[in-house]
Amino acid sequence: MGEFLQQLMNGLSLGSIYALIALGYTMVYGILRFINFAHGEVFMVGAFVGLWSAPAIADFFGGNLFIAGPVVILLAMVVCSILGVLNERIAYRPLRGKPTIIVLITAIGVSLFYQNFFQSVVGPEPRRFPDLIPQTRVLETDYLIVGSTPLVVIGTAFGLMWLLRFVVLHTKVGTAMRALSFNLQAARLMGINVDRVVAFTFVLGSALAAAAAILFASIYPSVHPLMGLFPGLKAFVAAVLGGIGNLPGAALGGLIIGVTETLVTGYVSATYRDAVAFTILILILLFRPTGLLGSTATEKV
Amino acid sequence: MDDLLTVDKLTMRFGGLTAVDSLSFSVPADGLHGLIGPNGAGKTTVFNMITGVYAPTAGDIRFNGSSVVGKKPFQICQTAIARTFQNIRLCPTLTVFENIQIAQVKNLDYGFFTATTHAGRFRRDEERVAAETFEILDLFNLRRVAHEKATQLAYGDQRRVEIVRALATKPKLLLLDEPAAGMNPVEKQELMELIKEVKERFNVAILLIEHDMKVVMGICEHIVVLDHGAKIAAGPPAAIQADPAVIEAYLGEATH
Amino acid sequence: MLRKYWKAATLLGVVLVSLLISQVEGSFNQYIFQIVIYAGINIILAVSLNLINGHTGQFSLGHAGFMAIGAYTAAVLTRDVVGSWGMWIGFPVALIGGGLMAAVAGVVVGIPSLRLRGDYLAIVTLGFGEIIRVIIQNLDFVGGARGFAAIPKLTDFFWVFAIVGLVMWSLSNLVKSTYGKGFLAVRDDEIAAEAMGINTTRYKVTAFVTGAFFAGLAGGLYAHYVTYITPTQFSFILSIEHVMMVIVGGMGSNVGVAFAAVLLTVLKELLKLVPDLLWFLPEWLLRILENRMLLFSILLVVIMILRPQGLFGEGDWVRRWWRKLTGRGRKAEATA
């Protein structure tokens, strides 16, 4: 029982990280109908920003992690937002309206570019991510130990998701985003500046991915150029699981994937860890292709 | 009951919306019937149910005495029902010839392995397909554009190619979804001639959806009028034109 | 008479010439020869993927998975079953066994294609490919993550190019036939195809099974050429390379796609020379340029943005050139 609760806790923290990444996929898919394959690489860059900036920032604030931690996250979010917008501007915008296959291949190309660029310039070897979360035991009983890390991770992730919810539901640009995802052409005709809203969508998604990266590296402190690949794919699966284009769905999907994966790793075998998400994906697409919270859409004849 | 097509208490609900409400009508083997009604009356939905695109919520569709409900669209086509689409659906990368060819796939004698080797029955079967394709193209005076991309033809020609393609499946019942849409008066006149000729020459029953009253009244022997999914009138053109319920339905639409 | 059988005759010619060349393989520059073999294997992969992605309009990102199944199955067959049957019986049996296993996987992967399209399908096929890889990693009798070593080197010029000939011949035959037009109809407009009596379900699964079968053959050839295979060689990056060949070749044109397969295989080798050619650049930049995948990814994005219809358009370029070369007119094309 104790071990199960421990695993569940780990699963929830991993899941809330997947949820943050998944939100970026689902927002872009909701509006532009394509899988932003390079999203996982934005995540990876976020981790590197943290890796490089954390020591200096921690120094600056006299080693006070309660201030340094949030500052590192904010910095990573800003850098990745810029990166996300650049990706959109350079690679995706010229292809808007082109067949899905073309855009998807381009996104894969961008993703490969980041992986290999970092491998060439920074080197492929994993580096250790510094501790940004103060290590304390919050709760300790006979059969369960709750450290500060999962609580901080889950708390931060849910805080950011709440923030996103506020932006999407209660701001002007959020309303424009929803209008775009409903009908891009109609939104354009209503005078919405589509390019600007799309760019803002990339800002939001990339910022969340950056925050997710810092949290992820705080749990698994190994930073390397390929680290974005699997979290990215799994987060995409989470988005599909929840119903792509649906924000609460992405969060729910992320949690489910994170928990399932942790339980399989703990109780079955770590070697099947990376197959869990894909198996879930195939099952969901076969039995409920619209996802858990998605709505149905039929093609007009 | 020796009607070719019998639609019996057909009902289609999308969520809370009843698109077609307990509709019954029939088409005899030599019939040329029309299905009319204001926009959103559920006409195309009826076609989609007959051709298996949608599964009806309730009711039955019998063709040649046996139910086609639950069959897939390709199986329904194989029972000899063919259709055209409201928004022309020709294969854009294929030529006119190839568009007609695909309607004959279901009549091929050979299968996958023969297709990869071009052996055995292949040549004989292909020659038959080519001959039949050119024959039907000749009939509609379309041979001259046989090797042009179908979607690059003039609009009226595209509509005709779509009808030819449906005929190439050798149907006993042909469903035409707004064949006159987007045509000018001259083309419409030609289309009316064409439809009558098709019916005689190919010995096929026709059910057509049309908005243009001149076309419908000009060629249909029997008309079913739908409004909000329900049948509000049925009968020969003259009776329909005088029917107050029909006039109300159309005028009601016009004042909106 | 000649015209009637010219394609079968060409196939026979290719096979005979391959046999001849395979007899004198040793006298070629081995490095260049290796590129030629890889080019051949890539033609098989690209042209078979073209049936799925190009002609049928599905979007598979899992070709490397089919290839892996073929490679491992053939390697196991050679080791445990047909090893003593000799090259002329044992090897083809192993290859076909690999192809058939891959074809079975093609059924499994093809079924989701019935309900999915576009990038959803892409991600599912990618997932299948990765699952296959994870499964192989956990199979001890094929070496697991350590890889499968000491596969006899049975693949030579003959086997590769005989199968290249076979795949080109059979798949071009296929899409030229009335039966094969069904694939194109599924790609162009599934609803219209279905309404015209085409069993789109069967066509899609057929495309996946056929494509997977040939990918399996290619996998067997690859395994028996490199003699050592690991699951990581068949990651989805490899599938992306195959998709790239199909796109560069102009989706739907077998000849164009075969050209692209050769072109990209050679290009990948040429990228190795880039640092030598640009010797005057600063050293740190050269170190970056040594990463071929980096250049490859940039190339990918640039091609997608500048020429998304592929380098050869929709194969029109190749066809026009071919017609001019062979003097085969439009009439022959029309009745073929």
Coordinates of N, CA, C and O in Angstrom, one line a residue, chain A residues 29 33-35 37 90-91 94-95 98 100-102 104-106 108-110 112-117 119-121 229-230 233 236 240 243-244 269 271-272 274-275 278-279 281-282 285-289 299-301, chain C residues 53 58-59 61 111-112 115-124 126-128 130-131 133-135 137-138 189 191 236-237 240 243-244 247 251 287-291 293-294 296-298 300-301 304-306 308-309:
Chain A
Y29 N -2.6 22.3 -32.1 CA -3.5 21.4 -33.0 C -4.9 22.0 -33.1 O -5.5 22.0 -34.2
R33 N -4.3 22.6 -36.7 CA -4.5 21.2 -37.1 C -3.2 20.6 -37.5 O -3.2 19.9 -38.6
F34 N -2.2 20.8 -36.8 CA -1.0 20.0 -37.1 C -0.2 19.7 -35.8 O -0.4 20.4 -34.8
I35 N 0.5 18.6 -35.8 CA 1.3 18.2 -34.7 C 2.6 18.9 -34.7 O 3.4 18.7 -35.5
F37 N 5.7 18.9 -34.0 CA 6.7 17.9 -33.5 C 7.9 18.5 -32.8 O 8.5 17.8 -31.9
I90 N 9.5 31.0 -39.0 CA 10.4 30.6 -40.0 C 9.9 29.3 -40.8 O 9.9 29.3 -42.0
A91 N 9.5 28.3 -40.0 CA 9.2 27.1 -40.6 C 7.8 26.8 -40.9 O 7.4 26.3 -42.0
P94 N 5.2 29.8 -43.5 CA 5.2 29.7 -45.0 C 4.4 28.5 -45.5 O 4.0 28.4 -46.7
L95 N 4.1 27.5 -44.6 CA 3.4 26.3 -45.1 C 1.9 26.3 -44.7 O 1.3 25.3 -44.9
K98 N -0.9 24.3 -46.5 CA -0.4 23.2 -47.3 C -0.9 21.9 -46.7 O -1.3 21.8 -45.5
T100 N -1.3 18.4 -44.7 CA -0.8 18.0 -43.4 C 0.5 17.3 -43.4 O 1.4 17.6 -42.6
I101 N 0.7 16.4 -44.4 CA 1.9 15.6 -44.5 C 3.1 16.5 -44.6 O 4.1 16.3 -44.0
I102 N 3.0 17.6 -45.4 CA 4.1 18.5 -45.6 C 4.5 19.2 -44.3 O 5.6 19.3 -43.9
L104 N 3.7 18.4 -41.3 CA 4.2 17.5 -40.2 C 5.7 17.1 -40.5 O 6.5 17.1 -39.6
I105 N 6.1 16.8 -41.8 CA 7.4 16.5 -42.1 C 8.3 17.7 -41.7 O 9.4 17.5 -41.2
T106 N 7.9 18.9 -42.0 CA 8.6 20.1 -41.7 C 8.9 20.2 -40.2 O 10.0 20.4 -39.7
I108 N 8.9 17.7 -38.1 CA 9.9 16.7 -37.8 C 11.3 17.2 -38.1 O 12.2 17.0 -37.3
G109 N 11.4 17.9 -39.2 CA 12.7 18.4 -39.6 C 13.2 19.4 -38.6 O 14.4 19.4 -38.2
V110 N 12.4 20.3 -38.2 CA 12.7 21.3 -37.1 C 13.2 20.6 -35.9 O 14.2 20.9 -35.3
L112 N 14.4 17.5 -35.6 CA 15.7 16.9 -35.8 C 16.8 17.9 -35.8 O 17.9 17.7 -35.3
F113 N 16.5 19.1 -36.4 CA 17.5 20.1 -36.4 C 18.0 20.5 -35.0 O 19.2 20.5 -34.7
Y114 N 17.0 20.7 -34.1 CA 17.4 21.1 -32.7 C 18.2 20.0 -32.0 O 19.2 20.2 -31.4
Q115 N 17.7 18.7 -32.2 CA 18.4 17.6 -31.6 C 19.9 17.6 -32.0 O 20.8 17.5 -31.2
N116 N 20.1 17.7 -33.3 CA 21.4 17.5 -33.9 C 22.3 18.8 -33.7 O 23.5 18.7 -33.5
F117 N 21.6 19.9 -33.7 CA 22.4 21.2 -33.4 C 22.9 21.1 -32.0 O 24.1 21.4 -31.8
Q119 N 23.5 18.5 -30.3 CA 24.5 17.4 -30.2 C 25.8 17.9 -30.7 O 26.8 17.5 -30.1
S120 N 25.8 18.7 -31.8 CA 27.0 19.1 -32.3 C 27.7 20.2 -31.5 O 28.9 20.2 -31.3
V121 N 26.9 21.1 -31.1 CA 27.4 22.3 -30.4 C 27.7 22.1 -28.9 O 28.7 22.5 -28.4
L229 N 12.5 14.1 -26.8 CA 11.9 13.3 -27.7 C 10.7 12.5 -27.1 O 9.5 12.6 -27.5
F230 N 11.0 11.7 -26.1 CA 9.9 10.9 -25.5 C 8.9 11.6 -24.7 O 7.7 11.4 -24.9
L233 N 6.6 13.1 -27.3 CA 5.7 12.1 -27.9 C 4.6 11.7 -26.9 O 3.4 11.6 -27.2
F236 N 2.1 14.3 -26.5 CA 1.2 14.3 -27.6 C 0.1 13.3 -27.4 O -1.1 13.5 -27.6
V240 N -4.0 13.6 -27.3 CA -5.0 12.8 -28.0 C -5.9 12.1 -27.1 O -7.1 12.0 -27.3
G243 N -8.6 14.2 -25.9 CA -9.4 14.8 -26.9 C -8.7 16.0 -27.4 O -8.6 17.1 -26.8
I244 N -8.1 15.9 -28.6 CA -7.1 16.9 -29.0 C -7.9 18.2 -29.3 O -9.0 18.2 -29.8
S269 N 7.9 -3.7 -15.8 CA 9.3 -3.7 -16.2 C 9.6 -2.3 -16.8 O 8.8 -1.8 -17.5
T271 N 11.6 -1.7 -19.0 CA 11.9 -1.7 -20.4 C 10.7 -1.4 -21.2 O 10.8 -1.0 -22.4
Y272 N 9.5 -1.6 -20.7 CA 8.3 -1.4 -21.4 C 7.8 0.1 -21.2 O 6.7 0.4 -21.7
D274 N 8.5 3.0 -22.4 CA 8.3 3.8 -23.5 C 7.2 3.3 -24.4 O 6.7 4.0 -25.3
A275 N 6.8 2.1 -24.2 CA 5.7 1.5 -25.1 C 4.4 1.8 -24.5 O 3.4 1.7 -25.2
F278 N 2.4 4.6 -26.3 CA 1.9 4.3 -27.6 C 0.8 3.3 -27.6 O -0.1 3.3 -28.4
T279 N 0.9 2.3 -26.7 CA -0.2 1.4 -26.6 C -1.5 2.1 -26.2 O -2.5 1.8 -26.8
L281 N -2.2 5.1 -26.8 CA -2.6 5.9 -28.0 C -3.4 5.0 -29.0 O -4.4 5.4 -29.5
I282 N -2.8 3.8 -29.3 CA -3.5 2.9 -30.3 C -4.8 2.5 -29.8 O -5.8 2.5 -30.5
L285 N -7.3 5.4 -30.0 CA -7.7 5.8 -31.3 C -8.6 4.7 -32.0 O -9.4 5.0 -32.8
L286 N -8.4 3.5 -31.5 CA -9.3 2.4 -32.0 C -10.6 2.5 -31.4 O -11.6 2.2 -32.1
F287 N -10.7 2.8 -30.1 CA -12.0 2.6 -29.4 C -12.7 4.0 -29.2 O -13.9 4.0 -29.0
R288 N -11.9 5.0 -29.0 CA -12.6 6.3 -28.8 C -11.7 7.4 -29.4 O -11.0 8.2 -28.8
P289 N -11.7 7.5 -30.8 CA -10.8 8.3 -31.5 C -10.9 9.8 -31.2 O -10.0 10.6 -31.4
E299 N -17.7 14.1 -41.3 CA -17.4 14.8 -42.5 C -18.7 15.0 -43.3 O -19.5 14.2 -43.4
K300 N -18.8 16.2 -43.8 CA -20.0 16.6 -44.6 C -19.9 15.9 -46.0 O -18.9 16.0 -46.6
V301 N -21.0 15.3 -46.3 CA -21.1 14.7 -47.7 C -21.9 15.5 -48.6 O -23.0 15.9 -48.2
Chain C
N53 N 1.7 5.8 -48.9 CA 1.7 7.2 -48.7 C 1.3 8.0 -50.0 O 0.6 9.0 -50.0
Q58 N -2.5 7.3 -47.7 CA -2.4 7.2 -46.2 C -1.1 7.8 -45.7 O -0.3 8.3 -46.6
F59 N -0.9 7.8 -44.5 CA 0.3 8.5 -44.0 C 1.0 7.6 -43.0 O 0.7 7.7 -41.8
L61 N 4.3 6.4 -40.9 CA 5.6 6.8 -40.4 C 6.2 5.6 -39.8 O 7.0 5.7 -38.9
I111 N -5.2 -1.7 -40.0 CA -6.6 -1.6 -39.4 C -6.9 -0.2 -38.8 O -7.9 0.3 -39.1
P112 N -6.0 0.4 -38.0 CA -6.3 1.7 -37.6 C -6.5 2.7 -38.7 O -7.2 3.7 -38.6
R115 N -9.9 4.0 -39.7 CA -10.7 5.0 -39.0 C -9.9 6.3 -38.9 O -10.5 7.3 -38.5
L116 N -8.6 6.3 -39.2 CA -7.8 7.5 -39.0 C -7.3 8.1 -40.3 O -7.1 7.4 -41.2
R117 N -7.0 9.4 -40.3 CA -6.3 9.9 -41.4 C -5.3 11.0 -41.0 O -5.3 11.4 -39.8
G118 N -4.5 11.4 -42.0 CA -3.6 12.5 -41.8 C -2.6 12.2 -40.7 O -2.1 11.1 -40.5
D119 N -2.4 13.2 -39.9 CA -1.3 13.1 -38.9 C -1.7 12.2 -37.7 O -0.8 11.7 -37.1
Y120 N -3.0 11.9 -37.5 CA -3.3 10.9 -36.5 C -2.8 9.6 -36.9 O -2.2 8.9 -36.1
L121 N -3.0 9.2 -38.2 CA -2.5 8.0 -38.7 C -1.0 7.9 -38.6 O -0.4 6.9 -38.2
A122 N -0.3 9.1 -38.9 CA 1.1 9.1 -38.9 C 1.6 8.8 -37.5 O 2.5 8.0 -37.3
I123 N 1.0 9.4 -36.5 CA 1.5 9.2 -35.1 C 1.2 7.8 -34.7 O 2.0 7.2 -33.9
V124 N 0.1 7.2 -35.1 CA -0.2 5.8 -34.7 C 0.8 4.8 -35.4 O 1.4 3.9 -34.7
L126 N 3.8 5.6 -36.4 CA 5.0 5.8 -35.6 C 5.1 5.1 -34.3 O 6.0 4.4 -34.0
G127 N 3.9 5.1 -33.6 CA 3.8 4.4 -32.4 C 4.0 2.9 -32.6 O 4.7 2.2 -31.8
F128 N 3.4 2.3 -33.6 CA 3.6 0.9 -33.9 C 5.0 0.6 -34.1 O 5.5 -0.4 -33.6
E130 N 7.6 2.1 -33.0 CA 8.3 2.1 -31.7 C 8.0 0.9 -30.9 O 8.9 0.4 -30.2
I131 N 6.7 0.5 -30.9 CA 6.3 -0.7 -30.1 C 7.1 -1.9 -30.6 O 7.6 -2.7 -29.8
R133 N 9.9 -1.9 -32.0 CA 11.3 -1.8 -31.5 C 11.4 -2.2 -30.1 O 12.3 -3.0 -29.7
V134 N 10.5 -1.8 -29.2 CA 10.6 -2.1 -27.8 C 10.4 -3.6 -27.6 O 11.1 -4.2 -26.8
I135 N 9.5 -4.2 -28.4 CA 9.3 -5.6 -28.3 C 10.6 -6.4 -28.6 O 11.1 -7.3 -27.9
Q137 N 13.6 -5.3 -28.5 CA 14.5 -5.1 -27.4 C 14.4 -6.0 -26.3 O 15.3 -6.3 -25.5
N138 N 13.2 -6.5 -26.1 CA 12.9 -7.4 -25.0 C 12.9 -8.9 -25.4 O 12.5 -9.7 -24.6
D189 N -10.6 10.8 -53.1 CA -11.8 11.1 -52.5 C -12.4 9.8 -52.0 O -13.0 9.0 -52.7
I191 N -14.9 9.1 -50.0 CA -16.4 9.0 -50.0 C -16.9 8.7 -51.4 O -17.7 7.8 -51.6
F236 N 12.4 5.6 -35.6 CA 11.5 6.3 -36.5 C 12.2 7.3 -37.4 O 11.7 7.8 -38.4
I237 N 13.4 7.7 -37.0 CA 14.2 8.6 -37.9 C 14.4 7.9 -39.3 O 14.3 8.6 -40.3
I240 N 11.4 8.3 -41.2 CA 11.3 9.7 -41.8 C 12.1 9.8 -43.0 O 11.7 10.4 -44.0
V243 N 10.0 8.4 -45.8 CA 9.0 9.3 -46.2 C 9.5 10.5 -47.0 O 9.0 10.9 -48.0
M244 N 10.7 10.9 -46.6 CA 11.4 12.0 -47.3 C 11.7 11.6 -48.8 O 11.5 12.4 -49.7
I247 N 8.5 11.9 -50.7 CA 8.0 13.3 -50.9 C 8.9 13.9 -51.9 O 8.5 14.6 -52.9
M251 N 5.1 12.4 -54.6 CA 4.2 11.3 -54.2 C 3.4 10.8 -55.3 O 2.7 11.5 -56.1
R287 N 33.1 21.5 -37.3 CA 32.7 20.4 -36.4 C 31.1 20.3 -36.4 O 30.6 19.2 -36.3
I288 N 30.4 21.4 -36.5 CA 29.0 21.3 -36.6 C 28.6 20.6 -37.9 O 27.7 19.8 -37.9
L289 N 29.3 21.0 -39.0 CA 28.9 20.5 -40.3 C 29.2 19.0 -40.4 O 28.7 18.4 -41.3
E290 N 30.0 18.5 -39.5 CA 30.3 17.1 -39.6 C 29.0 16.2 -39.2 O 29.0 15.1 -39.6
N291 N 28.1 16.8 -38.6 CA 26.9 16.1 -38.2 C 25.9 16.1 -39.4 O 25.3 17.0 -39.8
M293 N 23.2 14.4 -39.9 CA 21.7 14.6 -39.6 C 21.3 16.0 -39.5 O 20.2 16.4 -39.8
L294 N 22.2 16.9 -39.0 CA 21.9 18.3 -38.9 C 21.7 18.9 -40.3 O 20.7 19.5 -40.6
F296 N 21.0 17.2 -42.9 CA 19.8 16.5 -43.5 C 18.5 17.2 -43.0 O 17.6 17.4 -43.8
S297 N 18.5 17.6 -41.7 CA 17.3 18.2 -41.2 C 17.0 19.5 -41.8 O 15.9 19.9 -42.1
I298 N 18.1 20.3 -42.0 CA 18.0 21.6 -42.7 C 17.4 21.4 -44.1 O 16.5 22.1 -44.5
L300 N 15.7 19.0 -45.2 CA 14.3 18.6 -45.1 C 13.4 19.8 -45.0 O 12.4 19.9 -45.8
V301 N 13.7 20.7 -44.1 CA 12.8 21.9 -43.9 C 12.9 22.7 -45.2 O 11.8 23.2 -45.6
M304 N 10.8 21.2 -47.9 CA 9.4 21.3 -47.6 C 8.8 22.7 -47.9 O 7.7 22.9 -48.4
I305 N 9.7 23.7 -47.6 CA 9.2 25.1 -47.7 C 9.2 25.5 -49.2 O 8.3 26.1 -49.7
L306 N 10.3 25.1 -49.9 CA 10.5 25.6 -51.2 C 9.8 24.7 -52.3 O 9.2 25.2 -53.2
P308 N 7.4 21.7 -51.9 CA 6.7 20.7 -51.2 C 6.1 19.6 -52.1 O 5.7 18.5 -51.7
Q309 N 6.0 19.9 -53.4 CA 5.5 18.9 -54.3 C 6.6 17.9 -54.8 O 6.3 17.1 -55.6

